Coordinates of N, CA and C in Angstrom, one line a residue:
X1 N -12.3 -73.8 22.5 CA -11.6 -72.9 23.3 C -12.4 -71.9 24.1
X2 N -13.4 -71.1 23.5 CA -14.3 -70.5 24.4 C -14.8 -71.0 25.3
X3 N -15.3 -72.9 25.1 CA -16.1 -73.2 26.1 C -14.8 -73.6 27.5
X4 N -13.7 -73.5 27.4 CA -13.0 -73.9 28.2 C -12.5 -72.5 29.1
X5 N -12.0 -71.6 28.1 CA -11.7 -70.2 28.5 C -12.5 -69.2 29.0
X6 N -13.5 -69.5 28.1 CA -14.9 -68.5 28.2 C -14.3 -67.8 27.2
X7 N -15.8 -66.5 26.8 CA -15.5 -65.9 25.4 C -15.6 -64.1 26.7
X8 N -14.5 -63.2 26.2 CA -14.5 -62.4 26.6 C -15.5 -61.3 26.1
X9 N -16.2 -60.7 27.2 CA -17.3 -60.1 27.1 C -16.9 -58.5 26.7
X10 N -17.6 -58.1 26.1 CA -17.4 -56.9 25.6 C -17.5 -55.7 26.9
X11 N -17.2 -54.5 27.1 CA -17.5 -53.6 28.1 C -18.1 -52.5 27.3
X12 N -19.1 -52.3 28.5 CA -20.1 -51.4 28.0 C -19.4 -49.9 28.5
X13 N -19.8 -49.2 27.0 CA -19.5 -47.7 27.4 C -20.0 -47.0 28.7
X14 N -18.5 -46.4 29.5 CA -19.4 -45.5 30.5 C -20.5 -44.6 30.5
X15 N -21.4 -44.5 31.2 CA -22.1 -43.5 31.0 C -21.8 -42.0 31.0
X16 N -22.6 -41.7 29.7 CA -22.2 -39.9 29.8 C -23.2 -39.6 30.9
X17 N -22.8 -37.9 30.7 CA -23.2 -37.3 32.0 C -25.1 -37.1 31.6
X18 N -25.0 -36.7 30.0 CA -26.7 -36.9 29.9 C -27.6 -38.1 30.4
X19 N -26.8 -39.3 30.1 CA -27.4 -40.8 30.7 C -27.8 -40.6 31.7
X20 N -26.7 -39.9 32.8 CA -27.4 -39.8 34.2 C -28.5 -39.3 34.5
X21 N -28.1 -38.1 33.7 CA -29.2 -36.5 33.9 C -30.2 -37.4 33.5
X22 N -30.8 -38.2 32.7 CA -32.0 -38.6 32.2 C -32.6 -40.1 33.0
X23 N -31.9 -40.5 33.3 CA -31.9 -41.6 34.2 C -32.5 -40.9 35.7
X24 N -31.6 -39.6 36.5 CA -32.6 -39.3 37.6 C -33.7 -38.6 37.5
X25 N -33.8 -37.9 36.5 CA -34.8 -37.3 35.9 C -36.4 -38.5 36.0
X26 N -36.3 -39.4 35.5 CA -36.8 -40.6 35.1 C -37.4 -40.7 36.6
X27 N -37.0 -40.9 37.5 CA -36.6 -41.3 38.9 C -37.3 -40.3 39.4
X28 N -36.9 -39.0 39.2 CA -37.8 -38.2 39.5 C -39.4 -37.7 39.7
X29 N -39.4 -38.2 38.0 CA -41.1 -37.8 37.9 C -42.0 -39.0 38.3
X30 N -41.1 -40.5 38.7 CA -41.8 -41.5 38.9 C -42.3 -41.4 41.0
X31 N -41.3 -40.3 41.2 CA -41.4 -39.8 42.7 C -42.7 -39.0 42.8
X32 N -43.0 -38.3 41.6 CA -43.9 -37.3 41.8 C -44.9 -37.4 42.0
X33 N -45.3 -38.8 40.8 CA -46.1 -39.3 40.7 C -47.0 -40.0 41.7
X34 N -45.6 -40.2 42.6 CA -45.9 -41.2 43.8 C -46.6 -39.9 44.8
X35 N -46.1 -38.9 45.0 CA -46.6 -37.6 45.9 C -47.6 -37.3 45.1
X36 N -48.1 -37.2 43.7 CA -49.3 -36.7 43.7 C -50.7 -37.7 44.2
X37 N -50.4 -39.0 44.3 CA -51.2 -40.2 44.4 C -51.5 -39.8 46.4
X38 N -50.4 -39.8 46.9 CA -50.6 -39.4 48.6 C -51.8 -38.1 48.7
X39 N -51.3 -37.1 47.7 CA -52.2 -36.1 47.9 C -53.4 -36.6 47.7
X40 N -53.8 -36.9 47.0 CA -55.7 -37.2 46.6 C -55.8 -38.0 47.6
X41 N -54.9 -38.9 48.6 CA -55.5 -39.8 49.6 C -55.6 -39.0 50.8
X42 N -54.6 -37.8 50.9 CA -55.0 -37.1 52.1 C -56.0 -36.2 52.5
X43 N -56.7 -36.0 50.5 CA -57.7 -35.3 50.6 C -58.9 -36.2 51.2
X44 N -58.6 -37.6 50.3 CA -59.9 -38.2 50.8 C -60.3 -38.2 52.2
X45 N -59.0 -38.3 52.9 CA -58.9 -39.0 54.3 C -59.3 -37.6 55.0
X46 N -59.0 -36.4 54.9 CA -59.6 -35.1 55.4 C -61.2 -34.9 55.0
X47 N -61.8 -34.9 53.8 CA -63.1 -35.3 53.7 C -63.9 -36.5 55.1
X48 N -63.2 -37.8 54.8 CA -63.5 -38.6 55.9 C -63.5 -37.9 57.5
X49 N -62.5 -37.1 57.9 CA -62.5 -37.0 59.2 C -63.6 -36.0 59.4
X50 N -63.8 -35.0 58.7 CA -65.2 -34.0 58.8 C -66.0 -34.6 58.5
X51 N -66.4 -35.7 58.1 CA -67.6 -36.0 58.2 C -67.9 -36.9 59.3
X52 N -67.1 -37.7 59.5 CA -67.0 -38.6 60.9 C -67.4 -37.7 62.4
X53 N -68.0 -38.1 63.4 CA -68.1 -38.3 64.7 C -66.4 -38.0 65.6
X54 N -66.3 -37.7 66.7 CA -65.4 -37.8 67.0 C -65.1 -39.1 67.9
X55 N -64.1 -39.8 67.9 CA -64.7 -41.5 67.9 C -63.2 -42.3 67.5
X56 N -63.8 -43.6 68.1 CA -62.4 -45.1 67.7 C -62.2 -44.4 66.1
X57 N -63.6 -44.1 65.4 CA -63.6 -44.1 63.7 C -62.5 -42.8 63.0
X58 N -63.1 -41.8 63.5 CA -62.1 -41.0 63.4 C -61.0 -41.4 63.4
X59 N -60.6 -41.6 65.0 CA -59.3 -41.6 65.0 C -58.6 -42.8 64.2
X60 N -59.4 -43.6 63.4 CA -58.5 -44.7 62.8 C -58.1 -43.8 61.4
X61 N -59.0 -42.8 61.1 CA -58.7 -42.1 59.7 C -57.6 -41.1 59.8
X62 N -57.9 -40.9 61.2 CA -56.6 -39.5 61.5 C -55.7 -40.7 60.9
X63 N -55.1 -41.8 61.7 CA -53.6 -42.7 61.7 C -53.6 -43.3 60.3
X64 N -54.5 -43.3 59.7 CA -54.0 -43.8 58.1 C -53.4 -42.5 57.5
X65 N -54.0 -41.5 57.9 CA -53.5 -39.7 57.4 C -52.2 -40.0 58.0
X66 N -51.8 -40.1 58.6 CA -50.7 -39.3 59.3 C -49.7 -40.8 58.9
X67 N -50.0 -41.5 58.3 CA -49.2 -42.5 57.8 C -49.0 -42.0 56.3
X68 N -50.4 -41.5 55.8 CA -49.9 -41.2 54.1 C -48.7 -40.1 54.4
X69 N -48.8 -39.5 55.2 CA -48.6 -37.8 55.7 C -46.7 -38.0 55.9
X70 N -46.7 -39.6 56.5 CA -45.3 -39.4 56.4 C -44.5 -39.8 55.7
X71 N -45.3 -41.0 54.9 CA -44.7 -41.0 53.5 C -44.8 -40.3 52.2
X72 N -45.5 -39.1 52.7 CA -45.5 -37.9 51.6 C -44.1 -37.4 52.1
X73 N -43.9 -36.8 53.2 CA -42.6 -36.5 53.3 C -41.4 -37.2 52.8
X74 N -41.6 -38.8 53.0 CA -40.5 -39.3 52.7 C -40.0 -38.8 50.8
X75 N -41.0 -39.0 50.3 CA -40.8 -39.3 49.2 C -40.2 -37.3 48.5
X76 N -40.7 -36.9 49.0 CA -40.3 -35.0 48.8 C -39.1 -34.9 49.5
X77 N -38.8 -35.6 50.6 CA -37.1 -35.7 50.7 C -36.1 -36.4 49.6
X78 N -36.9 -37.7 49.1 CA -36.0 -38.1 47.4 C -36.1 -36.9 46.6
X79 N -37.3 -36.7 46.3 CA -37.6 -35.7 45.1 C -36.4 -34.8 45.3
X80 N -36.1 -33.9 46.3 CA -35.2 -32.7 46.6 C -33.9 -33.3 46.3
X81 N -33.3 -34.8 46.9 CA -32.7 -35.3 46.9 C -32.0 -35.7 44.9
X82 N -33.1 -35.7 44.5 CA -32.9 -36.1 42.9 C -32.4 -34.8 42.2
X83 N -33.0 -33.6 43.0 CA -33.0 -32.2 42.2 C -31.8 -31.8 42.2
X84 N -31.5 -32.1 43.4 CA -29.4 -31.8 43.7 C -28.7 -32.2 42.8
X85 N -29.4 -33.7 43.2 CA -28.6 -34.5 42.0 C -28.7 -33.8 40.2
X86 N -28.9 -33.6 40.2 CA -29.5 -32.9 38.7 C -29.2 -31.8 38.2
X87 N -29.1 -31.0 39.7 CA -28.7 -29.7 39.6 C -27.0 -30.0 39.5
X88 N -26.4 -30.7 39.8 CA -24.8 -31.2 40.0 C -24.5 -31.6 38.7
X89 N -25.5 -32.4 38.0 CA -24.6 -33.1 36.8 C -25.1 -31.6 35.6
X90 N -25.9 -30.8 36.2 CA -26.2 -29.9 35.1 C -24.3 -29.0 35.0
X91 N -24.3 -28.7 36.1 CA -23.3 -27.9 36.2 C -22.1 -28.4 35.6
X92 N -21.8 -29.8 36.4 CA -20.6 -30.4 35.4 C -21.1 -30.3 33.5
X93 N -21.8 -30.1 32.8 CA -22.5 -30.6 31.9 C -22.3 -29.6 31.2
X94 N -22.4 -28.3 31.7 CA -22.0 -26.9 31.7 C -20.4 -26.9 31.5
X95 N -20.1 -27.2 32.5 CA -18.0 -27.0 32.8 C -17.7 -27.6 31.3
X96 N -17.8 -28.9 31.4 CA -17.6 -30.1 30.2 C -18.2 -29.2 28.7
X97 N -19.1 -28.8 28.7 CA -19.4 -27.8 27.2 C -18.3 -27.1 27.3
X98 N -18.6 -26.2 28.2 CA -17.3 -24.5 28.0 C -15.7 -25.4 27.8
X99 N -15.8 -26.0 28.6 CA -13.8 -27.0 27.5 C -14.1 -27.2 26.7
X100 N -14.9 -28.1 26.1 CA -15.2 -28.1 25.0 C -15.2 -27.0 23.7
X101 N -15.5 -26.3 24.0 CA -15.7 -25.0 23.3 C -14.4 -24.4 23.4
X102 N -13.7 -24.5 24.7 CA -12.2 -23.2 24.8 C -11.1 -23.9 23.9
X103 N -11.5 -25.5 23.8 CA -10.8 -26.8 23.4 C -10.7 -26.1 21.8
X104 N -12.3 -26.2 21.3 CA -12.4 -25.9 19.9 C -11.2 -24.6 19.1
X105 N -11.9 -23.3 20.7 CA -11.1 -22.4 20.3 C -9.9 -22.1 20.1
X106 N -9.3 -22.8 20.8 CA -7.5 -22.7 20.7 C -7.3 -23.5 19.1
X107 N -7.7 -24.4 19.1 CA -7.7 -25.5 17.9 C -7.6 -24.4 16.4
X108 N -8.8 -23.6 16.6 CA -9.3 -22.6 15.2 C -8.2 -21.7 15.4
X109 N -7.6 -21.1 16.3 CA -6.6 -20.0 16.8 C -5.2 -20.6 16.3
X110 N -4.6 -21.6 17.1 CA -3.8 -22.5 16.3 C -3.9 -22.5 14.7
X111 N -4.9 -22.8 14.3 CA -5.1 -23.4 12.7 C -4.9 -21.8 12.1
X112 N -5.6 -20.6 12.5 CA -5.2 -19.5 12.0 C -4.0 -19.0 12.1
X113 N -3.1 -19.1 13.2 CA -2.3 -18.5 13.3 C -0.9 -19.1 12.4
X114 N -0.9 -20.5 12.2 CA -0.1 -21.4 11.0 C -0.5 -20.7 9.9
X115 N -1.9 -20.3 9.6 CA -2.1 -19.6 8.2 C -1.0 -18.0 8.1
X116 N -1.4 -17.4 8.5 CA -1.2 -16.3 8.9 C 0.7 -16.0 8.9
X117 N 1.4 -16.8 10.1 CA 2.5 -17.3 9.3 C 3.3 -17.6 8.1
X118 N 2.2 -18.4 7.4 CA 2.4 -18.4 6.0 C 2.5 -17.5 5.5
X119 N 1.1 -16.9 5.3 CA 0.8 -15.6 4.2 C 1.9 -14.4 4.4
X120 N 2.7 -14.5 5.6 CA 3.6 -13.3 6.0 C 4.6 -13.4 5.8
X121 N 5.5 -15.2 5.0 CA 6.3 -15.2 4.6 C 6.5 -14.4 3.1
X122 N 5.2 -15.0 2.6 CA 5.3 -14.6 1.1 C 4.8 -12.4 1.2
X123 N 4.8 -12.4 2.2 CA 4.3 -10.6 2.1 C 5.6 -10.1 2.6
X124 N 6.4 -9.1 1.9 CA 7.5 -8.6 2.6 C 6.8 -7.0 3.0
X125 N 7.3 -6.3 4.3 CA 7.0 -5.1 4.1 C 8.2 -4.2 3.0
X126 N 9.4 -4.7 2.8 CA 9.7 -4.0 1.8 C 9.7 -3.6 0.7
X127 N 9.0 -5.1 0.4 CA 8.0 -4.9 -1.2 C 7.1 -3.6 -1.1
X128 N 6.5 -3.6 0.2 CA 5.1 -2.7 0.0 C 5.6 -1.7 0.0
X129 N 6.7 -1.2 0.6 CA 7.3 0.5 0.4 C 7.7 0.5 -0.8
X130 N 8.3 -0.1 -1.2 CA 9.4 0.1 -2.7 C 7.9 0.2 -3.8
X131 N 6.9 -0.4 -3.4 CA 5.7 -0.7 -4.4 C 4.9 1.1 -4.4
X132 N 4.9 1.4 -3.1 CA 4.3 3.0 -2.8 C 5.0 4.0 -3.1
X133 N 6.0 3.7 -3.3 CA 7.1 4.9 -3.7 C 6.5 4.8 -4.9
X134 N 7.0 3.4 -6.1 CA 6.9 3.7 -7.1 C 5.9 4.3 -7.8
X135 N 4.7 4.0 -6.8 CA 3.1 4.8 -7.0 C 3.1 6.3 -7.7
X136 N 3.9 6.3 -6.1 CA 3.8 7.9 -5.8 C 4.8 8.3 -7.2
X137 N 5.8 8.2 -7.5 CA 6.9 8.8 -8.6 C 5.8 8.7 -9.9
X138 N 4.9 7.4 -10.3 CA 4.4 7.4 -11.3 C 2.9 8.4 -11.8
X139 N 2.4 8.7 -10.3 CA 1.4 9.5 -10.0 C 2.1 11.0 -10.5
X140 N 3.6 11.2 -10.2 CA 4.3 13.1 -10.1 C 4.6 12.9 -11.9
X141 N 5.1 11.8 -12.4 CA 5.4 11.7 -14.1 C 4.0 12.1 -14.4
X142 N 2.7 11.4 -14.1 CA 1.9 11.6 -15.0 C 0.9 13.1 -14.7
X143 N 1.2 13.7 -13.3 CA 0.7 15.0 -13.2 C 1.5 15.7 -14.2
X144 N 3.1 15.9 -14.3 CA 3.9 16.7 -15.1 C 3.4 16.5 -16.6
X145 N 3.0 15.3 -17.3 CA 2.4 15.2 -18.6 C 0.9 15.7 -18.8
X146 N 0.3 15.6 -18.0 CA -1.0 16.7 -17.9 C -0.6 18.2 -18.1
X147 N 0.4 18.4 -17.2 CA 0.4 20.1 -17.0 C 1.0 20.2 -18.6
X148 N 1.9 19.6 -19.1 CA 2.6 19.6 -20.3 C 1.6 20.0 -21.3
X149 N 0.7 18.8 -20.9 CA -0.2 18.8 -22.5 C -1.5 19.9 -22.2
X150 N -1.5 20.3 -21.1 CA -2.4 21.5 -21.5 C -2.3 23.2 -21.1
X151 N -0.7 22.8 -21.5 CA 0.1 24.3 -21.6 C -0.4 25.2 -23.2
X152 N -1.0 26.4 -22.4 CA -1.1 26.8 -24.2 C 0.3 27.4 -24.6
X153 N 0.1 27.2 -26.0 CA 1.1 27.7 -27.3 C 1.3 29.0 -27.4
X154 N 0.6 30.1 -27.4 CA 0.1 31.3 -27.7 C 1.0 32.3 -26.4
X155 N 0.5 31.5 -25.6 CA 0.9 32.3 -24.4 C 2.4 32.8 -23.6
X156 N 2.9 33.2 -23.9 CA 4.2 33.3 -23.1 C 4.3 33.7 -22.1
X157 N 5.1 33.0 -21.2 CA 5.2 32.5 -19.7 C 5.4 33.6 -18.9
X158 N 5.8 35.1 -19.3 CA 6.4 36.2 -18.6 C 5.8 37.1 -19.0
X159 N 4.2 37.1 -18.3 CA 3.2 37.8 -18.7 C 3.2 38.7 -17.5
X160 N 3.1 40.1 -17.3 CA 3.0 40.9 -16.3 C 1.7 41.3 -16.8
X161 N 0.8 40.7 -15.0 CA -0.3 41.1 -15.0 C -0.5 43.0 -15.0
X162 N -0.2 43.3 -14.2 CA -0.1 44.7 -13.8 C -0.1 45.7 -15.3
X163 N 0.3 45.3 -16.7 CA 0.5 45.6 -17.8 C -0.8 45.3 -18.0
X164 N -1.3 44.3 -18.1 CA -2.2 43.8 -18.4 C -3.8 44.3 -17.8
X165 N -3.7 44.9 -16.6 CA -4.8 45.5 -16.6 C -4.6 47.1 -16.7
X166 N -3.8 47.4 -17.3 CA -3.9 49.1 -18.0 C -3.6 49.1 -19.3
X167 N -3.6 47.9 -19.9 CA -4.1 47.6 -21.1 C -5.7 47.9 -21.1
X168 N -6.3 47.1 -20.4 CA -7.6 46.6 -20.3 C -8.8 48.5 -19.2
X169 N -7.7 49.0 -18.2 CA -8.4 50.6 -18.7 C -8.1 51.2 -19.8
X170 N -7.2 51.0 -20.1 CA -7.2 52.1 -21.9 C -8.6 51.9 -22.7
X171 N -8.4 50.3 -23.0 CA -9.8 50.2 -24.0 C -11.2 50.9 -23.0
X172 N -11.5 50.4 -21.6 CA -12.4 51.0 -21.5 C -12.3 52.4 -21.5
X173 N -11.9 53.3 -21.4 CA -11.4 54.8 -21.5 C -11.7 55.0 -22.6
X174 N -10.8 54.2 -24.1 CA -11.1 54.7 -25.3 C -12.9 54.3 -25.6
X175 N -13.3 53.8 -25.2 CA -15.1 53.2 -25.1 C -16.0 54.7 -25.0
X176 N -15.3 54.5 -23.3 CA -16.2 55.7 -23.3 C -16.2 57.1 -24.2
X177 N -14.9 57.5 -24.7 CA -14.5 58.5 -25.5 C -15.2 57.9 -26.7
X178 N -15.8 57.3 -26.9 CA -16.2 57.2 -28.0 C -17.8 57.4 -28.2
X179 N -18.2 56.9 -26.6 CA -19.7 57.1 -26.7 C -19.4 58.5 -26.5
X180 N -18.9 59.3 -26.1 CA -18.8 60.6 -25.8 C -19.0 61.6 -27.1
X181 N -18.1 61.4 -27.7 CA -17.9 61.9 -29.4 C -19.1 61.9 -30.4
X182 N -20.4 60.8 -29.6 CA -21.3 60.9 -30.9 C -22.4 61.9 -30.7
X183 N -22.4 62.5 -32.0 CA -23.7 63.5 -31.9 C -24.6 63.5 -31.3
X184 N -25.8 64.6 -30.6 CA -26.9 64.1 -29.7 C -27.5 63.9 -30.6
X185 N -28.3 64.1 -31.5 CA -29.4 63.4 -33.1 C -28.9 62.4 -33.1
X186 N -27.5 61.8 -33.3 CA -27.7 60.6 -33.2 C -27.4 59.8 -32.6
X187 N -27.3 59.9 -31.5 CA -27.7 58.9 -30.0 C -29.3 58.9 -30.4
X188 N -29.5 57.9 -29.8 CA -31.1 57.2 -29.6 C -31.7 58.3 -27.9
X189 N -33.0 58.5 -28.5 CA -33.1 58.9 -27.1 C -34.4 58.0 -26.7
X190 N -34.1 57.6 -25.2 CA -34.8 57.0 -24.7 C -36.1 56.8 -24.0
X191 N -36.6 58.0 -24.4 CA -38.0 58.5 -24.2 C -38.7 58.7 -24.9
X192 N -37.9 59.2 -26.3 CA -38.5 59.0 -27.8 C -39.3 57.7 -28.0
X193 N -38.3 56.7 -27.7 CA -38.6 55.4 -27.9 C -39.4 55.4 -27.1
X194 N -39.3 55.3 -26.4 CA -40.6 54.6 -25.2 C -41.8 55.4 -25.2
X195 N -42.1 56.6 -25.7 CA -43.3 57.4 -26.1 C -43.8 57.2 -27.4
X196 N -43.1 56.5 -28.1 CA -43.7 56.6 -29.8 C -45.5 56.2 -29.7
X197 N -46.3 57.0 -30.7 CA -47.6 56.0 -30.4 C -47.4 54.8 -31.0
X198 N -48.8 53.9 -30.7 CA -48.9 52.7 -31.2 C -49.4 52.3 -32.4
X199 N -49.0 51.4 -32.9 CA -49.2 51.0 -34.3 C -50.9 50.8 -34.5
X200 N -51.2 51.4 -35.5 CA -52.7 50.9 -35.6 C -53.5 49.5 -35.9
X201 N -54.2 49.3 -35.4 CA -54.8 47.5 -35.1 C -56.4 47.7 -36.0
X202 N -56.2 47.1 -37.0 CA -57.7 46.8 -37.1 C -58.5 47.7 -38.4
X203 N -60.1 47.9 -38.3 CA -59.8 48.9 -39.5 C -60.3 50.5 -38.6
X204 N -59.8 51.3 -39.5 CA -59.8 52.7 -38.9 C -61.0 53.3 -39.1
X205 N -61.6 54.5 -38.0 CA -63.4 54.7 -38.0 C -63.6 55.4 -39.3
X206 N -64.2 55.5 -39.7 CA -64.6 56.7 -40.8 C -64.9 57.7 -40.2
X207 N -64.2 58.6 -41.5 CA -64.6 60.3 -41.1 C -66.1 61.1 -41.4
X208 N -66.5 61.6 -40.3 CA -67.7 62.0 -40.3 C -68.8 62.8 -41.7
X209 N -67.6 63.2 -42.4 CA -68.4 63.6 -44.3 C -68.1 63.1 -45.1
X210 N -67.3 61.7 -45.0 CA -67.1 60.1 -45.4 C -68.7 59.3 -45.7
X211 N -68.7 59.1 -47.0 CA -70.2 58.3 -46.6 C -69.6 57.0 -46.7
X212 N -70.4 56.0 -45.4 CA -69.9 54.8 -45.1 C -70.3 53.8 -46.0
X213 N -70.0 52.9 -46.3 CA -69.7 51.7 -46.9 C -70.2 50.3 -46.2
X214 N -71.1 49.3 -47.2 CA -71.2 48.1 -46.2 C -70.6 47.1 -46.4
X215 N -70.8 45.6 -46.0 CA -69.1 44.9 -46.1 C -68.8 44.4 -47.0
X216 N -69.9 44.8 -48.5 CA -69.0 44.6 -49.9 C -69.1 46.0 -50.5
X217 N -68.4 47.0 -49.9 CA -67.9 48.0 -50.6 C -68.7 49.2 -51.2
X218 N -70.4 48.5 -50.9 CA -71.4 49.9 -51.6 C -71.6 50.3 -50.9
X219 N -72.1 52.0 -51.1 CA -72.3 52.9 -50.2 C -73.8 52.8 -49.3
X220 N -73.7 52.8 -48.0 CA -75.1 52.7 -47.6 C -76.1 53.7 -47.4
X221 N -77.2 53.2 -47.4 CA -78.0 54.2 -47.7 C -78.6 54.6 -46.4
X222 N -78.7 55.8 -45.7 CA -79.1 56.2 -44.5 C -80.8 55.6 -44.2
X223 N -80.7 55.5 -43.3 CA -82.2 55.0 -42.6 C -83.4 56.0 -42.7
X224 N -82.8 57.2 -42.6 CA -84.1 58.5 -42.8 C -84.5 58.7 -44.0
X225 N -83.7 58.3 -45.0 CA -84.0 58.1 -46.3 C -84.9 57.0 -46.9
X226 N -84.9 55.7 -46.2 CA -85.9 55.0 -46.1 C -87.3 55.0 -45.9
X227 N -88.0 55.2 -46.7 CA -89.7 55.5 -47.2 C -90.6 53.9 -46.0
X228 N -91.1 53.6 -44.7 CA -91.7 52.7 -44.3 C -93.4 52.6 -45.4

């Protein structure tokens, strides 16, 4: 059956836009290559004419110059020609990313916003008030059990200060009446104290019709007394 029908041929994928980009690129530097080869011949051919005569000879070098000379141009008209090209598929290549990308983003935006959706079925805002109130009520119970538990016992609630500090001059009043009442002898006086002499340190000199003593206790014998 194939050899009657033929066997159908597969089709090749179109080319992307990189294939192209690399394909004239390719095209390109094989251009360059071609313009850099004209240069070294135009140099030669310029060497040639300064050294030559002016002459048939010359002028046959001028016309091979001016032949490389115009197929240098030709080929820097492709070159330019390829860069357009290049510069065009970059741009598309550019466009084609950024959809790509805006493509992506709606896709993630979409997919969040289905989430989001969700999570806002199961979140009521009325739960979250009725939830803050009860906060708040359980926070004012357990301030009132604080104040409770560290109420003192002792103290009764209907305390007038104003009593309370002519309580508090009486006792100083009765104070001072009392430092007042004590005899001068016996108040301390405070100069007494601070003038007393000082305790004695050490051993004390002997008295001059004292006969002295040496450091086990016998009496010494004067020096003039001493017979050399």
């Amino acid at each position: 059956m194939k050899k009657i029908f033929g066997a159908k041929k597969n089709k090749e994928p179109p080319p992307t836009i990189q294939d192209a980009t690399d394909r004239i690129t390719k095209r390109g530097d094989t251009v360059d290559e071609k313009i850099k080869k004209l240069d070294a011949e135009l140099a030669r051919y310029k060497e040639q004419i300064k050294k030559t005569r002016p002459g048939p000879a010359q002028e046959a070098v001028k016309a091979r110059a001016m032949r490389v000379l115009k197929q240098r141009r030709m080929y820097e008209g492709q070159r330019d020609m390829l860069y357009n090209q290049t510069y065009n598929l970059d741009q598309v290549a550019f466009s084609a990313e950024g959809l790509k990308d805006a493509q992506q983003t709606m896709t993630a935006m979409k997919t969040a916003n289905k989430e989001l959706k969700g999570m806002m079925k199961t979140v009521k805002l009325e739960d979250i008030d009725s939830m803050q109130d009860e906060m708040m009520d359980l926070m004012d119970v357990s301030n009132e059990i604080q104040e409770t538990l560290g109420r003192s016992y002792n103290v009764p609630d209907d305390i007038d200060e104003e009593e309370l500090m002519g309580e508090l001059d009486a006792l100083e009043a009765d104070m001072d009446f009392e430092s007042e009442s004590v005899p001068s002898y016996l108040q301390p006086d405070q100069e007494s104290e601070l003038n007393l002499p000082a305790a004695p340190t050490g051993h004390a000199a002997a008295p001059p019709h004292q006969q002295q003593e040496d450091e086990l206790g016998l009496p010494t014998v004067p020096q003039a007394s001493i017979r050399t």
